[in-house]
Short mmCIF file of C-alpha atoms in Angstrom, two decimals:
data_model
loop_
_atom_site.label_atom_id
_atom_site.label_comp_id
_atom_site.label_asym_id
_atom_site.label_seq_id
_atom_site.Cartn_x
_atom_site.Cartn_y
_atom_site.Cartn_z
CA MET A 15 -40.95 9.91 28.65
CA ALA A 16 -43.51 9.63 25.89
CA ALA A 17 -43.29 7.10 23.08
CA LEU A 18 -45.32 7.89 19.98
CA TRP A 19 -45.98 5.01 17.61
CA GLY A 20 -48.38 6.72 15.23
CA SER A 21 -47.52 8.77 12.19
CA ALA A 22 -44.57 11.12 12.54
CA GLU A 23 -45.73 13.26 9.66
CA ALA A 24 -47.33 15.93 11.84
CA GLY A 25 -45.66 19.29 12.24
CA THR A 26 -45.46 22.70 10.65
CA VAL A 27 -47.20 22.70 7.30
CA GLN A 28 -45.18 24.18 4.47
CA SER A 29 -46.63 26.84 2.24
CA SER A 30 -47.88 25.86 -1.20
CA PRO A 31 -45.28 24.76 -3.77
CA GLY A 32 -45.54 28.05 -5.65
CA SER A 33 -44.14 30.21 -2.85
CA PHE A 34 -41.66 30.30 -0.04
CA ASP A 35 -42.94 30.67 3.50
CA PRO A 36 -42.90 34.43 4.16
CA SER A 37 -42.69 33.82 7.91
CA HIS A 38 -39.12 32.73 7.31
CA CYS A 39 -38.31 35.55 4.87
CA LEU A 40 -37.67 33.11 2.05
CA LEU A 41 -38.10 33.80 -1.63
CA GLU A 42 -41.75 34.16 -2.56
CA ALA A 43 -41.46 32.86 -6.12
CA ARG A 44 -40.75 29.20 -6.73
CA ARG A 45 -38.50 30.12 -9.63
CA VAL A 46 -36.37 33.28 -9.71
CA ALA A 47 -33.66 34.37 -12.15
CA VAL A 48 -30.98 36.83 -11.01
CA HIS A 49 -28.72 38.31 -13.68
CA VAL A 50 -25.03 38.27 -12.76
CA PRO A 51 -22.37 40.07 -14.85
CA ALA A 52 -19.70 37.80 -16.28
CA VAL A 53 -16.16 38.07 -14.96
CA GLU A 54 -13.32 38.97 -17.32
CA GLY A 55 -12.25 35.99 -19.40
CA ASP A 56 -15.51 34.13 -18.79
CA ARG A 57 -16.19 31.53 -21.48
CA MET A 58 -19.92 31.87 -20.99
CA SER A 59 -22.17 34.61 -22.29
CA GLY A 60 -21.60 38.22 -21.22
CA GLU A 61 -24.57 38.09 -18.87
CA ARG A 62 -25.75 34.93 -17.15
CA SER A 63 -28.59 34.16 -14.79
CA ILE A 64 -28.43 32.52 -11.41
CA GLU A 65 -31.67 30.58 -11.35
CA ILE A 66 -33.34 29.58 -8.09
CA GLU A 67 -36.01 26.93 -7.62
CA ARG A 68 -37.53 25.27 -4.60
CA ALA A 69 -38.83 21.72 -4.37
CA PRO A 70 -40.81 20.45 -6.13
CA VAL A 71 -38.68 21.85 -8.95
CA SER A 72 -39.84 22.33 -12.51
CA ALA A 73 -40.26 19.32 -14.78
CA GLY A 74 -36.99 17.82 -15.96
CA LEU A 75 -34.74 19.79 -13.63
CA ALA A 76 -34.63 17.03 -11.01
CA ASP A 77 -33.32 14.56 -13.61
CA GLU A 78 -30.84 17.12 -14.90
CA LEU A 79 -29.51 17.74 -11.40
CA ALA A 80 -29.29 14.04 -10.56
CA VAL A 81 -27.35 13.27 -13.75
CA PHE A 82 -25.05 16.29 -13.26
CA TRP A 83 -24.28 15.32 -9.68
CA GLU A 84 -23.83 11.63 -10.52
CA GLU A 85 -21.29 12.58 -13.19
CA THR A 86 -19.52 14.94 -10.80
CA PHE A 87 -19.48 12.89 -7.60
CA GLY A 88 -19.56 9.36 -9.00
CA THR A 89 -22.43 8.14 -6.82
CA SER A 90 -26.17 7.65 -7.19
CA PHE A 91 -28.53 10.58 -6.68
CA ASP A 92 -31.77 8.65 -7.14
CA GLU A 93 -33.07 10.09 -3.86
CA THR A 94 -32.62 13.57 -5.32
CA ARG A 95 -35.14 12.82 -8.04
CA GLU A 96 -37.74 12.01 -5.37
CA VAL A 97 -36.93 14.85 -2.99
CA LEU A 98 -36.57 17.62 -5.58
CA GLY A 99 -38.76 16.32 -8.40
CA ASN A 100 -41.72 15.08 -6.38
CA GLY A 101 -41.38 17.33 -3.36
CA LEU A 102 -41.14 14.20 -1.22
CA GLU A 103 -40.10 16.15 1.86
CA VAL A 104 -42.44 19.12 1.54
CA GLY A 105 -43.72 19.70 5.06
CA ARG A 106 -40.47 18.42 6.58
CA ASN A 107 -37.64 20.30 4.85
CA ARG A 108 -37.35 23.21 2.46
CA ASP A 109 -35.09 22.36 -0.47
CA ILE A 110 -33.82 25.21 -2.63
CA VAL A 111 -31.54 24.88 -5.65
CA TRP A 112 -29.31 27.56 -7.19
CA PHE A 113 -27.89 26.89 -10.64
CA VAL A 114 -26.21 28.52 -13.63
CA ARG A 115 -26.53 27.15 -17.14
CA ARG A 116 -23.79 26.95 -19.74
CA GLU A 117 -24.06 27.32 -23.49
CA SER A 118 -22.07 24.24 -24.51
CA VAL A 119 -24.04 21.14 -25.51
CA GLY A 120 -23.55 17.95 -23.49
CA THR A 121 -25.34 15.48 -21.26
CA SER A 122 -26.46 18.46 -19.19
CA ASP A 123 -26.29 22.18 -19.79
CA LEU A 124 -25.87 22.89 -16.09
CA GLY A 125 -22.73 24.90 -15.39
CA ALA A 126 -22.76 25.14 -11.59
CA THR A 127 -25.16 24.17 -8.81
CA CYS A 128 -25.76 24.12 -5.07
CA GLN A 129 -28.66 22.97 -2.91
CA LEU A 130 -29.76 24.29 0.48
CA THR A 131 -31.90 22.14 2.77
CA VAL A 132 -33.50 23.83 5.78
CA SER A 133 -35.36 22.05 8.55
CA ILE A 134 -38.93 23.36 8.73
CA GLU A 135 -39.36 22.74 12.43
CA GLN A 136 -35.85 24.01 13.18
CA PRO A 137 -35.11 26.76 10.64
CA GLU A 138 -32.00 27.63 12.62
CA LEU A 139 -30.34 24.62 10.95
CA GLY A 140 -29.45 24.06 7.32
CA GLY A 141 -27.30 21.85 5.14
CA LEU A 142 -25.57 22.72 1.88
CA GLY A 143 -24.93 20.07 -0.76
CA GLY A 144 -24.74 19.49 -4.49
CA VAL A 145 -22.01 22.12 -4.89
CA ALA A 146 -20.63 21.25 -8.31
CA THR A 147 -19.15 22.98 -11.35
CA ALA A 148 -18.85 21.63 -14.90
CA ASP A 149 -15.27 21.18 -16.11
CA ASP A 150 -15.52 23.95 -18.70
CA CYS A 151 -16.91 26.39 -16.13
CA ARG A 152 -14.25 26.04 -13.45
CA ARG A 153 -12.14 28.90 -12.05
CA GLN A 154 -14.83 31.45 -12.79
CA GLY A 155 -16.10 31.87 -9.23
CA LEU A 156 -19.49 30.34 -10.00
CA ALA A 157 -19.66 27.92 -7.06
CA GLU A 158 -18.58 30.67 -4.68
CA ARG A 159 -21.35 32.96 -5.98
CA LEU A 160 -24.01 30.28 -5.60
CA CYS A 161 -22.87 29.34 -2.09
CA ARG A 162 -22.83 33.00 -1.08
CA GLU A 163 -26.41 33.38 -2.33
CA ALA A 164 -27.47 30.31 -0.35
CA ARG A 165 -25.66 31.46 2.80
CA ASP A 166 -27.17 34.94 2.64
CA LEU A 167 -30.71 33.68 2.09
CA PHE A 168 -30.31 31.25 4.99
CA ARG A 169 -29.15 34.03 7.31
CA GLU A 170 -31.91 36.40 6.20
CA ALA A 171 -34.43 33.71 7.17
CA GLY A 172 -33.03 33.53 10.70
CA GLY A 173 -30.64 30.60 10.18
CA GLU A 174 -27.90 30.07 12.72
CA ALA A 175 -25.81 27.16 11.43
CA VAL A 176 -25.51 25.75 7.92
CA PHE A 177 -23.38 22.62 7.50
CA LEU A 178 -21.57 21.07 4.55
CA GLY A 179 -18.94 18.41 3.96
CA THR A 180 -15.92 18.41 1.68
CA ILE A 181 -12.61 16.57 1.36
CA ASN A 182 -11.50 18.85 -1.49
CA PRO A 183 -8.83 21.35 -0.29
CA ALA A 184 -9.62 23.83 -3.09
CA ALA A 185 -13.32 23.77 -2.22
CA ALA A 186 -12.46 24.13 1.47
CA ARG A 187 -10.60 27.38 0.71
CA VAL A 188 -13.69 28.77 -1.02
CA TYR A 189 -15.93 27.80 1.89
CA ASN A 190 -13.45 29.32 4.33
CA ARG A 191 -13.65 32.66 2.50
CA LEU A 192 -17.43 32.54 2.91
CA GLY A 193 -17.25 31.90 6.66
CA TRP A 194 -17.40 28.10 6.94
CA ARG A 195 -15.12 26.57 9.59
CA ARG A 196 -14.18 22.91 9.98
CA LEU A 197 -15.55 20.94 12.90
CA ALA A 198 -12.92 19.06 14.90
CA GLY A 199 -12.63 15.37 14.05
CA SER A 200 -14.34 15.69 10.69
CA THR A 201 -14.33 17.14 7.20
CA VAL A 202 -17.66 18.79 7.99
CA TYR A 203 -17.81 22.57 8.02
CA ALA A 204 -20.28 24.89 9.73
CA ASN A 205 -21.10 28.51 8.93
CA ILE A 206 -22.28 30.03 12.19
CA THR A 207 -24.25 33.27 12.27
CA GLY A 208 -22.71 35.46 14.97
CA ASP A 209 -19.39 35.37 16.76
CA ARG A 210 -19.21 31.69 17.76
CA SER A 211 -17.09 28.74 16.72
CA PRO A 212 -18.81 25.58 15.43
CA GLU A 213 -17.91 23.83 18.70
CA GLU A 214 -19.46 26.63 20.76
CA PHE A 215 -22.61 26.40 18.67
CA LEU A 216 -22.90 22.66 19.30
CA VAL A 217 -22.62 23.17 23.05
CA ASP A 218 -25.22 25.95 22.98
CA TRP A 219 -27.53 23.97 20.69
CA PHE A 220 -27.99 21.21 23.23
CA ARG A 221 -28.17 23.52 26.23
CA GLY A 222 -31.57 23.06 27.85
CA ALA A 223 -32.22 19.75 26.08
CA ALA A 224 -32.25 17.78 29.33
CA GLY A 225 -35.60 16.48 30.54
CA PRO A 226 -38.35 14.34 28.98
CA VAL A 227 -37.63 12.84 25.57
CA THR A 228 -40.20 11.70 23.02
CA VAL A 229 -39.26 8.71 20.85
CA ILE A 230 -40.82 8.52 17.39
CA PRO A 231 -40.12 6.50 14.22
CA GLY A 232 -37.47 8.20 12.10
CA THR A 233 -38.49 10.42 9.19
CA ALA A 234 -36.89 13.10 7.04
CA HIS A 235 -37.67 15.60 9.81
CA ALA A 236 -34.34 14.41 11.24
CA ARG A 237 -32.30 14.93 8.05
CA ILE A 238 -30.64 18.15 9.25
CA PRO A 239 -31.08 17.94 13.07
CA MET A 240 -29.07 14.71 13.18
CA ILE A 241 -25.96 16.55 11.97
CA PRO A 242 -25.29 18.40 15.28
CA LEU A 243 -25.98 15.21 17.23
CA LEU A 244 -23.59 13.03 15.24
CA LEU A 245 -20.86 15.68 14.93
CA THR A 246 -20.75 16.18 18.70
CA PRO A 247 -17.93 14.14 20.31
CA HIS A 248 -19.39 11.14 22.17
CA SER A 249 -17.63 9.06 24.81
CA GLU A 250 -18.40 5.72 23.14
CA GLN A 251 -16.45 4.76 20.05
CA VAL A 252 -19.26 3.14 18.07
CA LEU A 253 -22.37 5.32 17.79
CA ASP A 254 -24.32 2.96 15.53
CA ALA A 255 -22.81 -0.16 14.00
CA ASN A 256 -25.85 -0.58 11.72
CA VAL A 257 -24.95 2.56 9.76
CA ASP A 258 -21.17 2.56 10.33
CA LEU A 259 -21.08 5.60 12.58
CA LEU A 260 -18.15 6.26 14.91
CA SER A 261 -17.67 9.15 17.31
CA VAL A 262 -15.62 12.06 16.01
CA ARG A 263 -13.69 11.81 19.26
CA TYR A 264 -12.00 8.68 17.86
CA ALA A 265 -12.35 8.72 14.06
CA ARG A 266 -12.75 11.35 11.35
CA GLN A 267 -16.27 11.81 10.05
CA ASP A 268 -16.33 12.53 6.30
CA SER A 269 -20.10 12.63 5.90
CA CYS A 270 -22.52 15.50 6.41
CA MET A 271 -25.52 15.50 4.08
CA GLY A 272 -24.83 11.80 3.60
CA LEU A 273 -25.68 10.95 7.22
CA TYR A 274 -29.47 10.83 6.86
CA PRO A 275 -29.40 8.64 3.71
CA ARG A 276 -27.71 5.91 5.77
CA TYR A 277 -30.80 5.66 7.96
CA ALA A 278 -33.17 6.02 5.01
CA GLU A 279 -31.43 3.16 3.19
CA LEU A 280 -31.64 1.02 6.32
CA ALA A 281 -35.39 1.58 6.50
CA SER A 282 -35.83 0.81 2.80
CA ALA A 283 -34.06 -2.52 3.38
CA ASP A 284 -36.78 -3.62 5.87
CA GLY A 285 -35.02 -2.11 8.88
CA ALA A 286 -36.17 0.72 11.11
CA TRP A 287 -34.84 3.65 13.08
CA PHE A 288 -36.07 6.00 15.78
CA GLY A 289 -35.31 9.49 16.99
CA GLY A 290 -35.45 10.88 20.49
CA TRP A 291 -36.58 14.51 20.68
CA SER A 292 -36.26 16.80 23.69
CA GLU A 293 -39.00 19.15 24.82
CA ASN A 294 -37.16 22.10 23.23
CA GLY A 295 -37.06 20.29 19.87
CA ARG A 296 -33.50 18.96 19.80
CA LEU A 297 -32.76 15.55 18.31
CA VAL A 298 -30.84 14.04 21.24
CA GLY A 299 -30.72 10.35 20.32
CA LEU A 300 -31.01 7.75 17.57
CA ALA A 301 -31.60 3.99 17.53
CA SER A 302 -31.75 1.53 14.64
CA VAL A 303 -32.69 -2.05 13.73
CA ARG A 304 -31.07 -4.05 10.92
CA PRO A 305 -32.61 -7.42 9.90
CA LEU A 306 -30.20 -10.37 9.63
CA PRO A 307 -30.69 -14.12 9.08
CA VAL A 308 -30.65 -16.25 12.22
CA THR A 309 -27.28 -17.95 12.71
CA GLY A 310 -27.53 -21.64 11.85
CA GLY A 311 -30.65 -21.19 9.75
CA GLY A 312 -33.16 -21.19 12.62
CA ALA A 313 -36.70 -19.84 12.48
CA GLY A 314 -37.38 -16.13 12.44
CA TRP A 315 -34.74 -13.47 11.95
CA THR A 316 -32.15 -11.59 14.00
CA ALA A 317 -32.59 -7.90 14.76
CA GLN A 318 -29.24 -6.14 15.10
CA LEU A 319 -29.75 -3.11 17.33
CA ASP A 320 -27.68 -0.07 18.15
CA GLY A 321 -28.10 3.53 19.18
CA CYS A 322 -26.60 6.62 20.76
CA VAL A 323 -27.68 9.64 22.80
CA HIS A 324 -26.26 13.04 23.62
CA ARG A 325 -24.83 13.19 27.13
CA VAL A 326 -27.55 15.64 28.23
CA ALA A 327 -30.15 12.93 27.57
CA ARG A 328 -28.47 9.78 28.87
CA ALA A 329 -31.71 8.63 30.51
CA ALA A 330 -33.35 8.39 27.07
CA TRP A 331 -30.96 5.69 25.83
CA ARG A 332 -33.01 2.88 27.39
CA ASP A 333 -36.23 4.26 25.87
CA LEU A 334 -34.70 4.37 22.40
CA ILE A 335 -33.41 0.81 22.65
CA ASP A 336 -36.78 -0.37 24.02
CA ALA A 337 -38.51 1.24 21.05
CA ALA A 338 -36.19 -0.67 18.70
CA LEU A 339 -36.77 -3.92 20.62
CA ASP A 340 -40.55 -3.49 20.55
CA TRP A 341 -40.51 -2.84 16.80
CA ALA A 342 -38.31 -5.89 16.15
CA SER A 343 -40.51 -8.14 18.29
CA GLU A 344 -43.71 -6.98 16.60
CA ALA A 345 -42.07 -7.45 13.18
CA GLY A 346 -41.34 -11.11 13.96
CA ALA A 347 -37.69 -11.15 15.03
CA SER A 348 -36.76 -14.09 17.23
CA GLU A 349 -33.65 -12.56 18.78
CA ALA A 350 -31.79 -9.28 19.12
CA LEU A 351 -28.07 -8.83 18.53
CA VAL A 352 -25.63 -6.08 19.49
CA VAL A 353 -22.07 -5.76 18.21
CA THR A 354 -20.00 -3.16 20.03
CA SER A 355 -16.36 -2.24 20.56
CA VAL A 356 -14.65 -4.14 23.36
CA GLU A 357 -13.48 -0.73 24.57
CA ASP A 358 -17.05 0.60 24.91
CA GLU A 359 -17.49 -0.98 28.32
CA SER A 360 -20.22 1.39 29.52
CA LYS A 361 -22.31 0.62 26.43
CA ARG A 362 -21.91 -3.12 26.99
CA ILE A 363 -23.01 -2.72 30.61
CA GLN A 364 -26.11 -0.78 29.49
CA PHE A 365 -27.12 -3.54 27.09
CA GLU A 366 -26.52 -6.24 29.70
CA ALA A 367 -28.77 -4.31 32.08
CA ASN A 368 -31.44 -4.57 29.36
CA GLY A 369 -31.32 -8.37 29.22
CA PHE A 370 -28.51 -8.96 26.71
CA VAL A 371 -25.91 -11.64 27.44
CA PRO A 372 -22.41 -12.14 25.99
CA ASP A 373 -22.30 -14.17 22.75
CA GLY A 374 -18.61 -14.31 21.97
CA ALA A 375 -16.33 -12.08 19.93
CA GLY A 376 -17.26 -10.32 16.71
CA ASP A 377 -15.10 -9.18 13.80
CA GLU A 378 -12.50 -6.50 14.34
CA ILE A 379 -13.32 -2.97 13.23
CA ASP A 380 -11.11 -0.14 12.05
CA ILE A 381 -11.11 2.98 14.20
CA ASP A 382 -8.89 5.64 12.67
CA GLY A 383 -6.38 3.07 11.41
CA ARG A 384 -6.40 1.00 14.60
CA ARG A 385 -7.83 -2.52 14.69
CA VAL A 386 -10.23 -2.92 17.61
CA GLY A 387 -12.03 -6.06 18.70
CA THR A 388 -15.80 -6.27 19.08
CA ALA A 389 -18.08 -8.08 21.50
CA ARG A 390 -21.40 -9.68 20.57
CA LEU A 391 -24.40 -9.68 22.90
CA LYS A 392 -27.77 -11.37 22.35
CA ARG A 393 -31.24 -11.39 23.81
CA GLN A 394 -34.21 -13.59 22.95
CA LEU A 395 -37.43 -11.85 21.91
#
């Protein structure tokens, strides 16, 4: 197995910001307006435009989108300003936004939006987010039209699976009409090109991923590829305690496009994370490090570690954990800590085989409404 500690920025280079990559049959113009007739009873103008922009978007639009989505979803979209406004992920992901404007004056004149993110190195995968409609534009079919446009463009470019998450039953009905189907154990939906269920796609996706695995520091390259990995049922209950991830075999997963930001936020808080990639380009494992104060106020700091791998790449688990340990040691940590479910016996045995020793009981965790004890393990660095 190879471990790469240099820059993980290398990869397919995206075409210039003014065009879509023609090799993937994407839109050639950075900004396109498509006129769509209004439906009967529409409170907007008789003819409206569906506008399409790719990152980096035009000046001001990133702020407009962030404000619109913050008002709609009640959470921060600061990352959106960087990704869409500055093209932060150009060269890693293609981000495309569809939107319709309304005539009424308010904090934003956006009427409806959606955003498609496609992995550059794995254009078979995509994620849909930012699907939102202003209150005065609801029940006009706008979100459905935008999502259909995004789905069709994704398929035309050779996409095979585009994921989204929703806990809204009305939105789920719209997505269902457009071909999205819910993944078991989650509120994540997948639209699969061809006659396969989401579960069949996940099995096929990791077929052939056995063999050597390369471990590299985590970057936005993994934003979309981590979705199939984390939505696959795993045998262990706790996938990564550092980012509150449980296996869908035991607890419902309500996050889709919100999975990658958990790792990004960990890294921005002086932590680190790593991805394990198979020879055929599948993300088959993840590991993370969270910095904590040493118990009792001792010197140095504690590195809380965790990680998971797909069953086809079990041998890579040790390499991922070793990468996390090496990073923590070089960054000055004095000890490493693991907190895992008392029912994840195989995971505890793996950590003990890597030099960790029992350190008492941890706090209980909630797994689908059931209180489960945890075990702490430590290792000196």
